[in-house]
Coordinates of C-alpha atoms in Angstrom, one line a residue:
X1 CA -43.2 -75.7 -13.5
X2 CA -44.6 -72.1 -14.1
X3 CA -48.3 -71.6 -13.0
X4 CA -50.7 -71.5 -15.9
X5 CA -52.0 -68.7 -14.6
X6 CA -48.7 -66.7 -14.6
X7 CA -48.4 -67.8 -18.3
X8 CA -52.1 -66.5 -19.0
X9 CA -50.7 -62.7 -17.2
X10 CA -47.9 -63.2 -19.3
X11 CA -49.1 -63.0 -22.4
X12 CA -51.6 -61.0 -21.8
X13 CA -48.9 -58.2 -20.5
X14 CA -47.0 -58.9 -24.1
X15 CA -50.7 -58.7 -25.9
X16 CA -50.8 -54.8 -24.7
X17 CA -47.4 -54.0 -25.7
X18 CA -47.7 -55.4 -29.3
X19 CA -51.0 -53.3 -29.4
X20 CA -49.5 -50.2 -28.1
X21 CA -46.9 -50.7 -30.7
X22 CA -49.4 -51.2 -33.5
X23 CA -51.4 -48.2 -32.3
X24 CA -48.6 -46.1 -32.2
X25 CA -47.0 -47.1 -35.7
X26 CA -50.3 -46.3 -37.5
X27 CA -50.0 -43.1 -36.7
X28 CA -48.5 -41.6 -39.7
X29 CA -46.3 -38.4 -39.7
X30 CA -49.2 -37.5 -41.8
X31 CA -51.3 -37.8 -39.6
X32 CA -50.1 -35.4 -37.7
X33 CA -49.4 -32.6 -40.1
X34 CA -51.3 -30.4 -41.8
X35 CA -51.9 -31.4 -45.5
X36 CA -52.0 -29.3 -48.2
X37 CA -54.8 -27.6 -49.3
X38 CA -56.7 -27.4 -45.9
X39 CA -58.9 -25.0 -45.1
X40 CA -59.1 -22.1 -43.1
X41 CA -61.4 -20.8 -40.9
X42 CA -62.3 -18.6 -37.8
X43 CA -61.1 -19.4 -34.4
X44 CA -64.5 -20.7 -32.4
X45 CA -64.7 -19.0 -29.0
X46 CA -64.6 -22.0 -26.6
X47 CA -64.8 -22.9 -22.6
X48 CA -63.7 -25.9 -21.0
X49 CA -65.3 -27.0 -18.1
X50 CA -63.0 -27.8 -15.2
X51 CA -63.0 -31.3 -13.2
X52 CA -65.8 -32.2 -14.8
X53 CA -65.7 -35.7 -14.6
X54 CA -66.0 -37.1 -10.6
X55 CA -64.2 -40.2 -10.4
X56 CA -64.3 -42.4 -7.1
X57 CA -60.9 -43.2 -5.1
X58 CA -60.6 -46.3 -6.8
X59 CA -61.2 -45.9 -10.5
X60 CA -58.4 -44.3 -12.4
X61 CA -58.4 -43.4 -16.1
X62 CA -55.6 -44.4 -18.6
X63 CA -55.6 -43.5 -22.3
X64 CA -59.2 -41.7 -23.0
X65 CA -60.5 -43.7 -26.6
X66 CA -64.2 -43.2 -27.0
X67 CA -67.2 -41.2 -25.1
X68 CA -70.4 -40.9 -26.6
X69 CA -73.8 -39.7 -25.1
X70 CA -77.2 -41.8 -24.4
X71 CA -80.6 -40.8 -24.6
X72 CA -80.6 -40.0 -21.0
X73 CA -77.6 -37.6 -21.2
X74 CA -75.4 -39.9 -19.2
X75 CA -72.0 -40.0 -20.9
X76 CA -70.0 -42.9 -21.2
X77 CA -66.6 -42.9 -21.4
X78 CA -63.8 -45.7 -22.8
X79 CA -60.3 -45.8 -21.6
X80 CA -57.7 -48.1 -21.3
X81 CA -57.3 -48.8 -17.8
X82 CA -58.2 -51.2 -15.6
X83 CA -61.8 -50.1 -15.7
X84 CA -62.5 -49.6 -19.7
X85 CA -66.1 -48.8 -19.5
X86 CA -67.4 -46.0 -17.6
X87 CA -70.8 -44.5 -17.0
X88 CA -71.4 -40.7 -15.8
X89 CA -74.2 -38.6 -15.4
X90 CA -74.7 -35.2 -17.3
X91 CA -73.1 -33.8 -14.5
X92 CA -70.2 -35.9 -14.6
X93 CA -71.0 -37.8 -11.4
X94 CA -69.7 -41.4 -12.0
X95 CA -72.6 -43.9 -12.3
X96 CA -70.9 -47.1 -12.7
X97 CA -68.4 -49.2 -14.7
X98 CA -69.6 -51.6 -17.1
X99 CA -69.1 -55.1 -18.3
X100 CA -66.3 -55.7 -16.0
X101 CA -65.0 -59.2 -16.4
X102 CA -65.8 -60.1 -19.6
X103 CA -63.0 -60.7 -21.5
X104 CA -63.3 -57.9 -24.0
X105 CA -61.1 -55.5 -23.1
X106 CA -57.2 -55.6 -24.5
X107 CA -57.1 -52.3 -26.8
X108 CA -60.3 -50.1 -26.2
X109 CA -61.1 -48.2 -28.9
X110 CA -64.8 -46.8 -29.8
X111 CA -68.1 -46.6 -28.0
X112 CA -71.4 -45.3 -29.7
X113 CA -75.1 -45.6 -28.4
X114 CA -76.9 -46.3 -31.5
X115 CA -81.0 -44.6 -32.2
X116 CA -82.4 -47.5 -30.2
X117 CA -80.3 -46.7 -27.3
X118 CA -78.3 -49.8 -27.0
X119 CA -74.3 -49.4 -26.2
X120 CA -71.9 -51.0 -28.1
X121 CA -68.1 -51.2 -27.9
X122 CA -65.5 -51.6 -30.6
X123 CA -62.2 -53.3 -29.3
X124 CA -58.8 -53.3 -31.4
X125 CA -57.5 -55.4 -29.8
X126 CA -59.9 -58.6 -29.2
X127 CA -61.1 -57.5 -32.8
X128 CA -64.9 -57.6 -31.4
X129 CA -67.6 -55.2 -31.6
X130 CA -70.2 -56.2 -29.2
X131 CA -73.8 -54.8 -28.4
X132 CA -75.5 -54.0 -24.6
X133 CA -78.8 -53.5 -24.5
X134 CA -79.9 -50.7 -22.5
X135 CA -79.5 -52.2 -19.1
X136 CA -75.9 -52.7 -20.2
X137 CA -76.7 -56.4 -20.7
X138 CA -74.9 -58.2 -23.6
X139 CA -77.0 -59.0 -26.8
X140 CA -74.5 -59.2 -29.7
X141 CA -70.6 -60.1 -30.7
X142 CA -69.5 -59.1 -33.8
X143 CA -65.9 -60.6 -35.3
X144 CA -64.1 -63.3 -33.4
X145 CA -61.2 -63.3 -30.4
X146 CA -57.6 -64.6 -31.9
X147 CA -57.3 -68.3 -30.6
X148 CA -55.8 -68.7 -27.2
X149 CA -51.8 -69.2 -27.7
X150 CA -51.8 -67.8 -30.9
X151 CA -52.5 -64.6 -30.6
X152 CA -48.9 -62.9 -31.5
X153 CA -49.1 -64.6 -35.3
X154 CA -52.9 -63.6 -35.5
X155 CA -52.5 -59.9 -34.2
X156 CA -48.8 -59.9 -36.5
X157 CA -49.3 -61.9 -39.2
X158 CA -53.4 -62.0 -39.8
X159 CA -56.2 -61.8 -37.8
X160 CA -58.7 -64.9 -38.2
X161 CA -59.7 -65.3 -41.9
X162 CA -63.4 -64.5 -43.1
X163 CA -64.8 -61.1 -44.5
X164 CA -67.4 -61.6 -41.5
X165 CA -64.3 -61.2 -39.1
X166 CA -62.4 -57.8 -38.3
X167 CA -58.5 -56.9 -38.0
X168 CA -58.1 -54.3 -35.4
X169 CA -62.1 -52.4 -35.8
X170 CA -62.1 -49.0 -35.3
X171 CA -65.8 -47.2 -35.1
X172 CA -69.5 -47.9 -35.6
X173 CA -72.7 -46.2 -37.0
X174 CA -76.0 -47.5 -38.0
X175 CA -78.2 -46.6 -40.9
X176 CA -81.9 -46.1 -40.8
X177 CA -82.6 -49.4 -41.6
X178 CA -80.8 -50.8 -38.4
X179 CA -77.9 -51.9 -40.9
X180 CA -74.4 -51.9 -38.9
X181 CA -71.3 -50.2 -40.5
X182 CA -68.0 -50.9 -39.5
X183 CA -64.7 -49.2 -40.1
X184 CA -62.0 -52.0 -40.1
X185 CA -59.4 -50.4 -39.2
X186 CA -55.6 -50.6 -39.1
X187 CA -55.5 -54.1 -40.4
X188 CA -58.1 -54.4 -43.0
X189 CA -58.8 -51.0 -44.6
X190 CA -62.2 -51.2 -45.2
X191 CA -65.7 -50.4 -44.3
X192 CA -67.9 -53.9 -43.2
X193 CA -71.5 -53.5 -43.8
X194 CA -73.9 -56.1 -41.9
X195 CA -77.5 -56.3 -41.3
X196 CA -79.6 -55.3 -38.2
X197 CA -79.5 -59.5 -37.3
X198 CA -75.9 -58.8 -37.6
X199 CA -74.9 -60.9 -40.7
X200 CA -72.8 -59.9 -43.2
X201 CA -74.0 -58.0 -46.5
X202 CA -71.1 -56.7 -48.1
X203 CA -67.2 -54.8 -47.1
X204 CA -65.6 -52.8 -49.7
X205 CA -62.2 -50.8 -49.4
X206 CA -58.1 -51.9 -49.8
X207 CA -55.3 -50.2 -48.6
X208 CA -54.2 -47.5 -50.8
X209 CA -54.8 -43.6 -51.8
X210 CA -57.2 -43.7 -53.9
X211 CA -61.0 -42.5 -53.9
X212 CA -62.4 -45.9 -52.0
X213 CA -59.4 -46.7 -50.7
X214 CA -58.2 -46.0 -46.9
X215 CA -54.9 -45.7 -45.1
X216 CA -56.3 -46.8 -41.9
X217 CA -59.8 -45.2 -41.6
X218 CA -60.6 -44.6 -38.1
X219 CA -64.0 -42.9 -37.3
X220 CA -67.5 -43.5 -38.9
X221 CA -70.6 -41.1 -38.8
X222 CA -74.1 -41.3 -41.2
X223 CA -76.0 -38.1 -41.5
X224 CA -79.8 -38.2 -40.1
X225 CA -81.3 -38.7 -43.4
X226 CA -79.3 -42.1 -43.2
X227 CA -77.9 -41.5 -47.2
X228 CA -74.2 -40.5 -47.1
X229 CA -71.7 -42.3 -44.8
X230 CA -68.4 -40.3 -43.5
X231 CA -65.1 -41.9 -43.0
X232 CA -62.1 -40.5 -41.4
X233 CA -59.5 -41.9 -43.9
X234 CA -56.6 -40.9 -41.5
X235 CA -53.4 -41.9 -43.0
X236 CA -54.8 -40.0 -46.2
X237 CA -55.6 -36.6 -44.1
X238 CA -58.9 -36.7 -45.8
X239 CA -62.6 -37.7 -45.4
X240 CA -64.8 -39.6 -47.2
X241 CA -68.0 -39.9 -48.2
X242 CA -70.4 -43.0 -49.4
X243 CA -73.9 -43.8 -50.2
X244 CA -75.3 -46.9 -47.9
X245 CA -73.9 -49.5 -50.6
X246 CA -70.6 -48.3 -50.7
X247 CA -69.9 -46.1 -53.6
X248 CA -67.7 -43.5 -53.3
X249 CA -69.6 -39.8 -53.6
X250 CA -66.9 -37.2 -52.9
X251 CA -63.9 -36.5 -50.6
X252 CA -62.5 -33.3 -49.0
X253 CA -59.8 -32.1 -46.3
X254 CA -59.8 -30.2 -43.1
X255 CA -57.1 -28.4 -41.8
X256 CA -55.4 -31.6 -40.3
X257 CA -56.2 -35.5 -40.5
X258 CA -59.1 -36.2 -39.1
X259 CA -59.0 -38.8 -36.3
X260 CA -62.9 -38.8 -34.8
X261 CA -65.7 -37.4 -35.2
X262 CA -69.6 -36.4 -34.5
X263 CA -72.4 -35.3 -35.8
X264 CA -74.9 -32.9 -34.0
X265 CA -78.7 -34.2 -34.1
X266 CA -81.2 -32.6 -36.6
X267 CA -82.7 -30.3 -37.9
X268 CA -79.3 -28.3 -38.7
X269 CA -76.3 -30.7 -38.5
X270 CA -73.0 -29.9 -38.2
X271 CA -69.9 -31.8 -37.8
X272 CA -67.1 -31.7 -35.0
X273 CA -63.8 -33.4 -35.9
X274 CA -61.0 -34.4 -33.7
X275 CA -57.6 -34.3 -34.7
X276 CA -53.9 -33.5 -33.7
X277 CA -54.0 -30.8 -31.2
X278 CA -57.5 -29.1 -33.0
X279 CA -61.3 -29.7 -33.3
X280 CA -62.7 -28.3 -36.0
X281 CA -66.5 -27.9 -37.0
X282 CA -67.7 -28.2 -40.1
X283 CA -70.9 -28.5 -42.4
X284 CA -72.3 -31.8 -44.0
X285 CA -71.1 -31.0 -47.1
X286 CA -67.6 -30.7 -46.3
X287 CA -66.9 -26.9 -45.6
X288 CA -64.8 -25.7 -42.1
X289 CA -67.0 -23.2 -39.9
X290 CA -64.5 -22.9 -37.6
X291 CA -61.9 -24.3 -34.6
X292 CA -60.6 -24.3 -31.8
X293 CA -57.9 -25.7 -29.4
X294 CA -53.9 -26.1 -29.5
X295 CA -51.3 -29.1 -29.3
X296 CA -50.7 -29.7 -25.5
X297 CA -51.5 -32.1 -22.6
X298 CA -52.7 -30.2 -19.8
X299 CA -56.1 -28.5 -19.3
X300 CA -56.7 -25.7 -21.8
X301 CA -55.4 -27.9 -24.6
X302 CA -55.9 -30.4 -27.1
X303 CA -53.7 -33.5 -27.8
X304 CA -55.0 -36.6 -30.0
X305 CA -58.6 -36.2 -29.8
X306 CA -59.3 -40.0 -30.5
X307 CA -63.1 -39.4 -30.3
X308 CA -65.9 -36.9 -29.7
X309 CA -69.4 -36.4 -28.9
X310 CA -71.6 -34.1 -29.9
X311 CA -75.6 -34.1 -28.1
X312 CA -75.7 -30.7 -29.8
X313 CA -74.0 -27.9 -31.3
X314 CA -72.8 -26.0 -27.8
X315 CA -71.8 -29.2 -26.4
X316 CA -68.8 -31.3 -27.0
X317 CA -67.3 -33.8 -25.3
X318 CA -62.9 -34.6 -25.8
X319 CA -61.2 -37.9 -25.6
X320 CA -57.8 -37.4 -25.2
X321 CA -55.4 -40.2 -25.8
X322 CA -51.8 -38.8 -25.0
X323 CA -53.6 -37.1 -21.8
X324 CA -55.4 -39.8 -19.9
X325 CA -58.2 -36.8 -19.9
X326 CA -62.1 -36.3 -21.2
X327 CA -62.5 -32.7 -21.5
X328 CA -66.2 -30.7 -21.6
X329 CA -65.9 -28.1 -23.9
X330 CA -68.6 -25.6 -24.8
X331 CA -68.6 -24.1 -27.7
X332 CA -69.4 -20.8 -29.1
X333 CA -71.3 -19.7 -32.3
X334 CA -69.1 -17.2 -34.2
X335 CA -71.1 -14.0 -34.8
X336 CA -71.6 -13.4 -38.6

């Protein structure tokens, strides 16, 4: 007789294959081009900070997937290895890893600290999003785990039905109102709004082309005046933009498709976008200012940048899938 728990290790192995699978197939040649019409701009005069992160003998990094910034400068960092949530100080000095044990972890994918300062955590994989409190204590799930031993025709077929359920969530932001805005993902193609007491208000979005429609939108940002939403529509190669009830305002391309992004604090916002090999920095209403970077995996370079952070306009933080790597870059204004 095989032991349950070798059958539980088992299909947990084949639950991370599927997912890498998935990942990697909704990545779209276009995706990784650069579409026409895009922009050009000046080259941004950047440093990267060497070993900046300190990790201990016994944590190891895989794929880099989220990193945002709290309210005490710490940074916390989301990978797919087999510690997925990591906290650092400013200086990079590891702090401590977080949530460890709680089965939430099979395809790390986003982590944003919202005006409050509570963390949450967006898993692909598990299709929850799930709120900490500041003391890194669990206060909200969002979605719901596929059903133990049918995962594969959940994850394959459908994930659980119910428009208050995810398929494979992608990113989080919050609007001034504490409302909770989702972008779900590579499954569902569409953006769930839900209140602050986490129920849900409305989703809107299908697969497609079209203006309010997403080929798998992956990132999600809302300016500081909490009245335009942005949505990295990645399969498209373009952005989007909505009002806080979902209506489509305008749309506009970089100079590749844009995986992640961030947006600096106020009083004079600007954007930083991750994509393919390049960051590039832009203004709220859509126009480039400038990049940096080039396609490569070792230090110096830029590969997928699946997110980025941004606690102000000098400072931005990497997460690099294909390099297992967060980078510290500092950027430079260009001189008029």
């Amino acid at each position: 007789m095989i032991a349950a728990s070798n059958l539980i290790k088992g299909e947990t192995k084949m639950k991370r294959l599927v997912l890498v699978a998935l990942f990697l197939a909704a990545v779209p040649l276009a995706a990784q081009q650069e579409p026409a019409g895009a922009q050009q701009a000046p080259q941004l005069s950047v440093r990267v900070v060497e070993n900046f992160l300190k990790l201990p003998d016994d944590v190891h990094m895989a794929e880099v997937v989220g990193v945002t910034v709290d309210q005490k400068g710490h940074i916390i960092v989301a990978n797919r290895g087999h510690r997925p949530l990591l906290e650092f100080n400013a200086d990079g000095t590891f702090v401590r890893s977080i949530a460890d044990g709680l089965p939430l972890f099979e395809g790390p994918h986003s982590v944003r600290v919202d005006p409050q300062g509570n963390l949450w955590y967006v898993d692909a994989g598990t299709n929850l999003v799930v709120k900490f409190d500041q003391t890194k204590h669990l206060q909200m799930v969002l979605g719901r785990r596929p059903e133990p031993w049918t995962w594969m025709t959940h994850v394959i077929e459908r994930a659980i039905p119910g428009p208050q359920n995810f398929y494979q969530p992608t990113d989080i932001t919050w609007g001034l109102d504490g409302s909770i805005y989702i972008s779900d993902g590579y499954g569902n193609s569409r953006v769930a709004k839900f209140n602050k007491d986490g129920n849900l208000v409305k989703h809107w979005g299908e697969r497609g082309g079209a203006p309010g429609q997403f080929n798998t939108p992956h990132s999600i940002v809302i300016d500081a005046a909490g009245t335009t939403l942005y949505v990295a529509d990645r399969g498209n190669s373009r952005i989007q933009t909505f009002d806080t009830d979902g209506n489509f305002k305008k749309e506009f391309q970089i100079g590749g498709a844009p995986w992640s992004f961030c947006i600096t604090p106020p009083p004079n916002q600007v954007m930083f976008v991750g994509s393919t090999g390049k960051v590039y920095k832009m203004d709220l209403n859509g126009k480039v200012l400038g990049s940096f970077g080039r396609m490569g995996r070792v230090p110096g370079t830029v590969d997928w940048v699946h997110a980025v952070a941004c606690p102000d306009e000098r400072t931005v933080y990497l997460a690099e899938e294909l390099s297992w790597r967060l980078d510290k870059v500092i950027v430079d204004t260009p001189k008029p």
